[in-house]
Short mmCIF file of C-alpha atoms and ligand atoms in Angstrom, two decimals:
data_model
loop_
_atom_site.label_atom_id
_atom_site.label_comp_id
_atom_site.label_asym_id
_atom_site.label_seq_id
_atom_site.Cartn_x
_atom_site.Cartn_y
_atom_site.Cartn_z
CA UNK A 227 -11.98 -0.74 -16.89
CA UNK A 228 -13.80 -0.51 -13.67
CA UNK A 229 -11.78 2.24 -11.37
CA UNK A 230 -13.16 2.36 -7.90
CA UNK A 231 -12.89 5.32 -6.01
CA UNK A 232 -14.30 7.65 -3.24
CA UNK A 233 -13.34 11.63 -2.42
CA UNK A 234 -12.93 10.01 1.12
CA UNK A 235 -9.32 10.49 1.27
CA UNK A 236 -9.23 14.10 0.95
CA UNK A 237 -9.12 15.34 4.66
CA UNK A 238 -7.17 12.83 5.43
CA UNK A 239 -4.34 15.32 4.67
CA UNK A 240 -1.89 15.39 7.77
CA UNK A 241 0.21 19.08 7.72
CA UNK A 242 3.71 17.30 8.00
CA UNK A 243 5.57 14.52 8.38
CA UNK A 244 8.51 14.10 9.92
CA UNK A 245 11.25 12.52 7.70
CA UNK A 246 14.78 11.22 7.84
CA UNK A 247 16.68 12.44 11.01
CA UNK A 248 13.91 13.89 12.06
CA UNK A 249 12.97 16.91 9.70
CA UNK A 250 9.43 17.99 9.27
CA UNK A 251 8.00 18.24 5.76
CA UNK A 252 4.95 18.93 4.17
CA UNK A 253 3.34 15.04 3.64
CA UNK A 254 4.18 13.76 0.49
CA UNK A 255 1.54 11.22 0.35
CA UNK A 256 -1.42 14.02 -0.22
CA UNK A 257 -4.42 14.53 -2.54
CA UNK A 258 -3.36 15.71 -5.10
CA UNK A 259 -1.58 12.57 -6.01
CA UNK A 260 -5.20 11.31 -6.76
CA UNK A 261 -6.33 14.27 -8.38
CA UNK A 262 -3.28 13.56 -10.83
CA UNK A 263 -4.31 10.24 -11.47
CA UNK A 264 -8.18 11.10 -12.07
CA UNK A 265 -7.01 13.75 -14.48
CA UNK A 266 -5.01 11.03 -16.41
CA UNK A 267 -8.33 8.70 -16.61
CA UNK A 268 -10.21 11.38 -17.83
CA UNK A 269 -8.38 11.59 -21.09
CA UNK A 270 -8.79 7.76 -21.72
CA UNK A 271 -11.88 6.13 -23.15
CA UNK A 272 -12.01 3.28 -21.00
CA UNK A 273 -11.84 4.28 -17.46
CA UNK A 274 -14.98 3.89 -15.48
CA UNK A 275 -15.09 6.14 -12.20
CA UNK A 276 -17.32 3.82 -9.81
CA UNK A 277 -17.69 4.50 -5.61
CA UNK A 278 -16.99 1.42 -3.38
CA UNK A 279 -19.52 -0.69 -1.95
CA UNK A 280 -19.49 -0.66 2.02
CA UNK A 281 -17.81 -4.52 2.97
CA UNK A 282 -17.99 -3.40 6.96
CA UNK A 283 -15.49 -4.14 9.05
CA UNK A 284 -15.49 -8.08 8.70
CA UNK A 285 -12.89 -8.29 6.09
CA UNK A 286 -10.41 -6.02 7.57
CA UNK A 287 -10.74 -7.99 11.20
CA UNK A 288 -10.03 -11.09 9.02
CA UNK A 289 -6.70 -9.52 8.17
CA UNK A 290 -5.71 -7.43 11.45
CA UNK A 291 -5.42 -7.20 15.17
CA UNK A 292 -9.11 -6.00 16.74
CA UNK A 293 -7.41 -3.81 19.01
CA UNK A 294 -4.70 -1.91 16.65
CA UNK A 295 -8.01 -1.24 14.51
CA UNK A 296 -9.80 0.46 17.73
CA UNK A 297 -6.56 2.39 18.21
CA UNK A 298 -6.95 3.74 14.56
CA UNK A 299 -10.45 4.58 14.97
CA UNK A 300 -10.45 6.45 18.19
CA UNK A 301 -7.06 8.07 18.42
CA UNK A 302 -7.40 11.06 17.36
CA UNK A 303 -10.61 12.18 19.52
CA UNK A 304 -8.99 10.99 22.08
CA UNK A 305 -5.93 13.01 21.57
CA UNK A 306 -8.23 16.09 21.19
CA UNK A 307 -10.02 15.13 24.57
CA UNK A 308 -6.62 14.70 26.29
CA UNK A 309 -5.00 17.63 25.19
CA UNK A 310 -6.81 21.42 25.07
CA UNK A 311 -3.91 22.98 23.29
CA UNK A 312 -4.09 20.49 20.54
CA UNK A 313 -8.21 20.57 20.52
CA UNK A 314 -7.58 24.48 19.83
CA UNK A 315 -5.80 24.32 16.77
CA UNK A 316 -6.34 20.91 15.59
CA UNK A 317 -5.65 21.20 11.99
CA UNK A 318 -1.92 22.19 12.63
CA UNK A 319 -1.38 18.80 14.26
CA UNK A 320 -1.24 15.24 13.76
CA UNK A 321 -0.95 12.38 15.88
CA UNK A 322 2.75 10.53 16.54
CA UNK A 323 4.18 8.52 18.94
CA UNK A 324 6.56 9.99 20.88
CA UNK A 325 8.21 7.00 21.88
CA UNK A 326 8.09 2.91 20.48
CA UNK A 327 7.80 -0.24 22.01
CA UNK A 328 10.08 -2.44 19.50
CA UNK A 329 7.66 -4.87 20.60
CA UNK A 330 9.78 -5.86 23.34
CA UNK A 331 7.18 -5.75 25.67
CA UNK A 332 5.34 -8.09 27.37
CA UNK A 333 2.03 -6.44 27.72
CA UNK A 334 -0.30 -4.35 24.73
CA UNK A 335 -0.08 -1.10 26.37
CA UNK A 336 -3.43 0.55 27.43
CA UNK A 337 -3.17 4.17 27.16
CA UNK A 338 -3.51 6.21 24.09
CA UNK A 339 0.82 6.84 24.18
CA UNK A 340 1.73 3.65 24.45
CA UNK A 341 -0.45 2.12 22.21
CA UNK A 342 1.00 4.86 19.63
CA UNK A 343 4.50 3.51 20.24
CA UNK A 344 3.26 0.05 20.29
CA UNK A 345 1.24 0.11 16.97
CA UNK A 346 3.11 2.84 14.85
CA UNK A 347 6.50 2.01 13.40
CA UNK A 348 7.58 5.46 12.46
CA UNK A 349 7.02 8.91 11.74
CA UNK A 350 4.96 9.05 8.40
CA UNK A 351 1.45 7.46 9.13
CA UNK A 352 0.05 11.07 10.60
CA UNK A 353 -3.43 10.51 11.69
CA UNK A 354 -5.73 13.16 12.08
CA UNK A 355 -9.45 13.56 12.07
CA UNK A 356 -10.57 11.61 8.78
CA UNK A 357 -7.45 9.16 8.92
CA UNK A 358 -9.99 6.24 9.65
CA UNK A 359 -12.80 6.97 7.59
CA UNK A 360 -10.17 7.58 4.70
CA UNK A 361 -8.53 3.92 5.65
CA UNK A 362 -11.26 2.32 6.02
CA UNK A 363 -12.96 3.63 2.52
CA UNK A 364 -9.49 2.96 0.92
CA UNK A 365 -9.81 -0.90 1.70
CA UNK A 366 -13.38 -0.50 0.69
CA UNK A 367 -12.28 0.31 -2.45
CA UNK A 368 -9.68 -2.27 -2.90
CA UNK A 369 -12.74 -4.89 -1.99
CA UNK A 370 -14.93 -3.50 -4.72
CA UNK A 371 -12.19 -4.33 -7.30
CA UNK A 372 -11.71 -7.65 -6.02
CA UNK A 373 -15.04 -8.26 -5.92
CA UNK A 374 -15.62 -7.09 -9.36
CA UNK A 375 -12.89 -9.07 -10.38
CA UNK A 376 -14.41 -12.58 -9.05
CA UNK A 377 -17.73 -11.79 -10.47
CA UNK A 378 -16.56 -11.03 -13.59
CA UNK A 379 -12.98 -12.49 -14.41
CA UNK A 380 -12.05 -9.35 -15.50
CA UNK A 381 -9.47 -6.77 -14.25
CA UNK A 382 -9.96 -3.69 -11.94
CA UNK A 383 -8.18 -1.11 -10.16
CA UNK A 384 -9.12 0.15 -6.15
CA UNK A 385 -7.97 3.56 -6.66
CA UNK A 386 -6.61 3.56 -2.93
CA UNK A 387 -5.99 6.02 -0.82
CA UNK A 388 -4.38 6.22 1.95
CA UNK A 389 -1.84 3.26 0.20
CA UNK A 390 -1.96 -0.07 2.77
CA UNK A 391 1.20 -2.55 2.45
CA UNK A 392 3.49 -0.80 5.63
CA UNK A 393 0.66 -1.80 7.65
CA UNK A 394 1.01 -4.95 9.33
CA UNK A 395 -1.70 -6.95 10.93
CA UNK A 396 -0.92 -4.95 14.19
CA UNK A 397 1.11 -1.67 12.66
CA UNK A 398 0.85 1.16 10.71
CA UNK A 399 3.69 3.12 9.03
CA UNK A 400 5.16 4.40 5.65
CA UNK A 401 1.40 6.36 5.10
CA UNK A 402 -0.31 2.95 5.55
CA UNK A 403 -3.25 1.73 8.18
CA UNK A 404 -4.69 -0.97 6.75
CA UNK A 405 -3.62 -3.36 4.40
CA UNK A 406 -5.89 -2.65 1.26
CA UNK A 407 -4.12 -5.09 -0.74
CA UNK A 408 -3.90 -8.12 1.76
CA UNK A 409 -7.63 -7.42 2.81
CA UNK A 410 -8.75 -7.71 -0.72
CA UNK A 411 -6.22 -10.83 -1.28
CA UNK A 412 -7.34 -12.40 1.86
CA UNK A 413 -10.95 -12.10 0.86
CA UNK A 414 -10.00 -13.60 -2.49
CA UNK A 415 -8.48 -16.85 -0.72
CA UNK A 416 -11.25 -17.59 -0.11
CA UNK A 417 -12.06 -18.29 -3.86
CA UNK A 418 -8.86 -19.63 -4.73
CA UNK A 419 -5.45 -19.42 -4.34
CA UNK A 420 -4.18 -15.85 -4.54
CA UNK A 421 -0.17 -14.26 -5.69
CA UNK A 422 0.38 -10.91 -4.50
CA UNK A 423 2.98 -9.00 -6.40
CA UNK A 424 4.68 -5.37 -5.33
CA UNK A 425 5.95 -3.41 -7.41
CA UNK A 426 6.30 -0.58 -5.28
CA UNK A 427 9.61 1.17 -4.82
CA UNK A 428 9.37 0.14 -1.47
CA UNK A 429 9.24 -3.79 0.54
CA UNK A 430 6.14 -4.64 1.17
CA UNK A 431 6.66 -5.10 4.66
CA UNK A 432 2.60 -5.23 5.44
CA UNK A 433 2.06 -7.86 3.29
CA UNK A 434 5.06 -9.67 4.21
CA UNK A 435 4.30 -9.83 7.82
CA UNK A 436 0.00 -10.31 7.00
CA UNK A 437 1.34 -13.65 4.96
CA UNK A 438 4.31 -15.03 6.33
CA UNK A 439 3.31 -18.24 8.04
CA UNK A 440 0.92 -19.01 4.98
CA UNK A 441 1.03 -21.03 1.69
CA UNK A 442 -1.90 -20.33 0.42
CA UNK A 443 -1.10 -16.64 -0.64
CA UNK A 444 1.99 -16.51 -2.21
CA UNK A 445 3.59 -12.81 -2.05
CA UNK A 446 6.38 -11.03 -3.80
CA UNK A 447 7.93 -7.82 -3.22
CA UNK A 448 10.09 -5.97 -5.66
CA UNK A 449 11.56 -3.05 -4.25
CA UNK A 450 14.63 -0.84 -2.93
CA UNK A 451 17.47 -2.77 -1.19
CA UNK A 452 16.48 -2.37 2.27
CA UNK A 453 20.06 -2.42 3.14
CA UNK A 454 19.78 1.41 2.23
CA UNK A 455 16.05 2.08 2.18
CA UNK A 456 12.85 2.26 3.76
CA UNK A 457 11.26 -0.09 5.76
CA UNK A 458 14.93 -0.91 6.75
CA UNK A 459 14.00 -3.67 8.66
CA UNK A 460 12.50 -6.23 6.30
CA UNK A 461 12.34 -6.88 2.81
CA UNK A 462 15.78 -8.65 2.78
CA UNK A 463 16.45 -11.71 0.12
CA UNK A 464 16.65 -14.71 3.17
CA UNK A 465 13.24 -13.79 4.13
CA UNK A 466 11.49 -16.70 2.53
CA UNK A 467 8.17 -17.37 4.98
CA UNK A 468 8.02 -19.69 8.36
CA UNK A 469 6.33 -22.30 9.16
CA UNK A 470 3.70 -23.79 6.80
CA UNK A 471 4.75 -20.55 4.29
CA UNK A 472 8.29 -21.44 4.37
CA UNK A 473 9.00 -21.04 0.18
CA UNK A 474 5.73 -18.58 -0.07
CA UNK A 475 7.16 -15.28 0.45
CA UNK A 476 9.82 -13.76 -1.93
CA UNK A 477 11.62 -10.52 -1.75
CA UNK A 478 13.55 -9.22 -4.65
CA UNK A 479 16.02 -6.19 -3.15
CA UNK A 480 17.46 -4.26 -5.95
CA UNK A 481 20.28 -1.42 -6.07
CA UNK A 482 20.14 2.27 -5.98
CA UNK A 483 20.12 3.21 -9.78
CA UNK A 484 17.62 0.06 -11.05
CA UNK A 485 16.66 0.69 -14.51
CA UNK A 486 13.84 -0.71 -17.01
CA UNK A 487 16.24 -3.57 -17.87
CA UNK A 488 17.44 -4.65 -14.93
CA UNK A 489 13.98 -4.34 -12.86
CA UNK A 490 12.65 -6.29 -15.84
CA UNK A 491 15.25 -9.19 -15.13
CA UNK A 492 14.01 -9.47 -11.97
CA UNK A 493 10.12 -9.07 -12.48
CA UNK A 494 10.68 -12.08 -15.18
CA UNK A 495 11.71 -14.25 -12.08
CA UNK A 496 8.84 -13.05 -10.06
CA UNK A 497 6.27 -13.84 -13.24
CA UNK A 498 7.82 -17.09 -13.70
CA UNK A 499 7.27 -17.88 -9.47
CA UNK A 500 3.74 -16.62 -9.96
CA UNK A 501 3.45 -19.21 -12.85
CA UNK A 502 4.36 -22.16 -11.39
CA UNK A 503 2.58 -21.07 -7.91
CA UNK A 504 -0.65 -21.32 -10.21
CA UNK A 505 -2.94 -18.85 -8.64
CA UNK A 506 -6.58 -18.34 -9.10
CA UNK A 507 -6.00 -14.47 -8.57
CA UNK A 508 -3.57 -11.69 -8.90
CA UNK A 509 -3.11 -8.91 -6.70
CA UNK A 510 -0.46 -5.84 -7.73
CA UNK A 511 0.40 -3.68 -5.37
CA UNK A 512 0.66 -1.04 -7.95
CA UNK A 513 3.48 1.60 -6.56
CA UNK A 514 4.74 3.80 -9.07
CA UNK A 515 7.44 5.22 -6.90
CA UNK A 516 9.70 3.10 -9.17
CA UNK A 517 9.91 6.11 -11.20
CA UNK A 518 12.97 7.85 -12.15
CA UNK A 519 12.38 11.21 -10.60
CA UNK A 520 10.39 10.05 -7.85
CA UNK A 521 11.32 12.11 -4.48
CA UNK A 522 11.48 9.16 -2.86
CA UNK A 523 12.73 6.82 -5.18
CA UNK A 524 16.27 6.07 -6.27
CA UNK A 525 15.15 3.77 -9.37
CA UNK A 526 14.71 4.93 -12.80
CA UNK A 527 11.79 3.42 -14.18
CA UNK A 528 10.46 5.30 -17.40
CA UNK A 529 7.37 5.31 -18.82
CA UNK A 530 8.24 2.75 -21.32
CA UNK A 531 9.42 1.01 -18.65
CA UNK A 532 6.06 0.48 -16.84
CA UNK A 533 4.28 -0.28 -20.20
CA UNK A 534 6.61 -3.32 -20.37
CA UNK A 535 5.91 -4.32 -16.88
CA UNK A 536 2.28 -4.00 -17.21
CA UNK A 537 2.39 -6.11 -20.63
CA UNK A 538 4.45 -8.88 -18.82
CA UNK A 539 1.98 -9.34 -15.88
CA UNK A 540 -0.85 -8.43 -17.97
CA UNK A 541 0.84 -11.74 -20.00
CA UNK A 542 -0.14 -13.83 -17.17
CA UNK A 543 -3.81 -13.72 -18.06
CA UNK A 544 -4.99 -13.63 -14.47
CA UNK A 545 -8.35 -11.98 -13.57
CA UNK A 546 -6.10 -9.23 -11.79
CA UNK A 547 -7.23 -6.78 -9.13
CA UNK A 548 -4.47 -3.43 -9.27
CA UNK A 549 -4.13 -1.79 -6.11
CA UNK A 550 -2.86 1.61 -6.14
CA UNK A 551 0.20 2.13 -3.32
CA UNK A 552 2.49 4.83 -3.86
CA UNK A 553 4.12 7.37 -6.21
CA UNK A 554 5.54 10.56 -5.20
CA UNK A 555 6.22 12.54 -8.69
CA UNK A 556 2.78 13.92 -9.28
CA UNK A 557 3.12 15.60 -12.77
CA UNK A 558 4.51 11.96 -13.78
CA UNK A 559 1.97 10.23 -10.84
CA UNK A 560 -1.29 10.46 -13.36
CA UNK A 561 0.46 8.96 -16.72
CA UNK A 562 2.29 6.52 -15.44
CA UNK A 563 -0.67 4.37 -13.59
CA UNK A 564 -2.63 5.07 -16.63
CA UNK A 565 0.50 3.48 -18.86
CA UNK A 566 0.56 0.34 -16.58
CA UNK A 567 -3.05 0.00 -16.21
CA UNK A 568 -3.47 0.28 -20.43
CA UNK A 569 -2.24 -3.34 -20.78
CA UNK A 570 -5.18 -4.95 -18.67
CA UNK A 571 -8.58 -3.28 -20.31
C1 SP5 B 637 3.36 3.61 0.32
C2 SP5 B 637 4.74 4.17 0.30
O1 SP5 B 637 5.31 4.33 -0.77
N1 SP5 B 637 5.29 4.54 1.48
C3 SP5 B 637 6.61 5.05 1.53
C4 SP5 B 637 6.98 5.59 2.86
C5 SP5 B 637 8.41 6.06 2.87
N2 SP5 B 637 8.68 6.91 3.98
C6 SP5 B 637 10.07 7.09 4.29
C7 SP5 B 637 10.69 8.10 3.40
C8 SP5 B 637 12.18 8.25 3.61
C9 SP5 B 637 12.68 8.94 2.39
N3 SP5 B 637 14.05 9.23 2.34
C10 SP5 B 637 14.43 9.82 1.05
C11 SP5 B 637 14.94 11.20 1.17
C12 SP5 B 637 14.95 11.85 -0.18
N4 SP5 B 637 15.42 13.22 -0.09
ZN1 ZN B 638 6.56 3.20 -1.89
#
């Protein structure tokens, strides 16, 4: 199987995040989640380690807001120009809002603050020097798959990273910038009609937002009530699409304690939505934060458990491009991927 990925991400490596209630911890989405993962393909005979072709910037503009990608690019020099005591030390800091918009504002704010409480919804997407290039590579990846997977009907995995479905066409949050997954499936629409499925741990908010007024990409979340988890403010069962993608987006929020057989209940409905939505492509958002031990996780997915799932979409027989999202239990991080991904070589 074709496995794109770039060393890209690694300096993109913020020194905390600031979690629930306001703690700071080290970041949990950091490098060595990949280096997991590439350890794990290295013991299988059919992985094939391949950089990303450069797509520039056209595909990404086709999926979000001009001037929220400017922001990412240029916020953090211009943090270091604003601010000597951060340009002194600028590996102990990251850049955060300090304050948010809620949107309910009438006016994009111009300065470097208020676009940081405009375009950030919380206190997990850290950017720091390499955040962009990492982003941007990420989605590169995620392109290369798709693109592999168009020119070849076969399967392949963007090895992403920094993950992409928090980020909205005009946010970033929950480690996400850009949209890896809804830039590739955009690009795919083109082709033919494209399903997105999540299987993260967490909504899909990103994705939910990118496709919501459009029936041409039909998306599906599977994920963590958000009644009691992150994004908290979407992912909820009544949000069905608007407007001409009324019926086109479908969220499946599950309770704290989800196990293989109940998760499989539910990914059964998705598969048979996907069905009769007849796509030309798959997408997965491929979280494995499902896992039961994850830190951030309160599902207990085993490793049985994502075989299954992988052999149900894998069922499908979809030229499928696998998007890697997130996945917090590194000693488990590596296997697991490499048990769903087994069922599409
Ligand atoms: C891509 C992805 O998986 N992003 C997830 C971002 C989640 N960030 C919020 C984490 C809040 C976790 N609260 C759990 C506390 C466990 N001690
Ligand atoms: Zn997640």
């Amino acid at each position: 199987m074709k496995i794109f990925y770039s060393d890209n991400h690694r300096r993109h490596h913020p020194p905390f995040e600031v979690f629930d209630g306001g703690k700071r911890v080290p970041y949990l989405e950091n490098p060595d989640r990949m280096d997991q993962i590439l350890k794990a393909l290295q013991k299988t005979d059919w992985s094939e380690l391949t950089p990303p072709l450069d797509f520039g910037l056209d595909p990404i503009y086709a999926v979000h807001d001009k001037d929220y990608i400017a922001f990412l690019a240029s916020a953090w020099t211009k943090w270091l120009d604003s601010d000597p005591e951060v340009a002194a030390s600028p590996e102990q800091n990251a850049f955060l809002p300090a304050t948010f918009a809620l949107r309910k504002t009438s006016h994009i704010p111009a300065t470097l603050l208020g676009k940081a409480g405009y375009y950030m919804t919380d206190l997990s997407a850290c950017i720091v020097e390499a955040t962009y290039t990492a982003a941007v590579t990420s989605t590169n990846c995620a392109l290369s798959a798709a693109d592999f997977v168009f020119r070849n009907r076969q399967s392949a995995f963007g090895l992403c990273r920094p993950p992409g479905h928090h980020a909205g066409k005009d946010f970033a949050g929950g480690y996400c910038f850009i949209n890896n997954a809804s830039v590739a499936a955009n690009w795919l629409s083109s082709k033919g009609r494209v399903a997105i499925l999540d299987i993260d741990y967490h909504a899909g908010n990103g994705t939910q937002d990118i496709f919501y007024k459009r029936s041409d990409v039909l998306t599906i979340s599977i994920h963590g009530d958000p009644y009691y988890e992150y994004p908290h403010f979407a992912g909820f069962a009544d949000e069905t699409g608007a407007d001409a993608g009324l019926g086109f987006h479908k969220n499946f929020p599950l309770p704290k304690g989800t196990g293989n057989k109940e998760y499989l209940f539910a990914l059964d409905e998705a598969l048979g939505l996907i069905k009769k939505f007849s796509p030309a492509y798959l997408v997965i958002s491929a979280g494995m934060d499902t896992f039961d031990g994850d830190p951030l996780g309160k599902f207990k997915i085993t490793r049985e458990g994502f075989n299954e799932i992988g052999k149900r979409i894998a069922a499908l027989q979809l030229p499928t491009t696998i998007i890697m999202e997130g996945g917090y239990a590194n000693e488990a991080l590596g296997v697991n991927i490499v048990t769903l991904l087994e069922n599409f070589k």
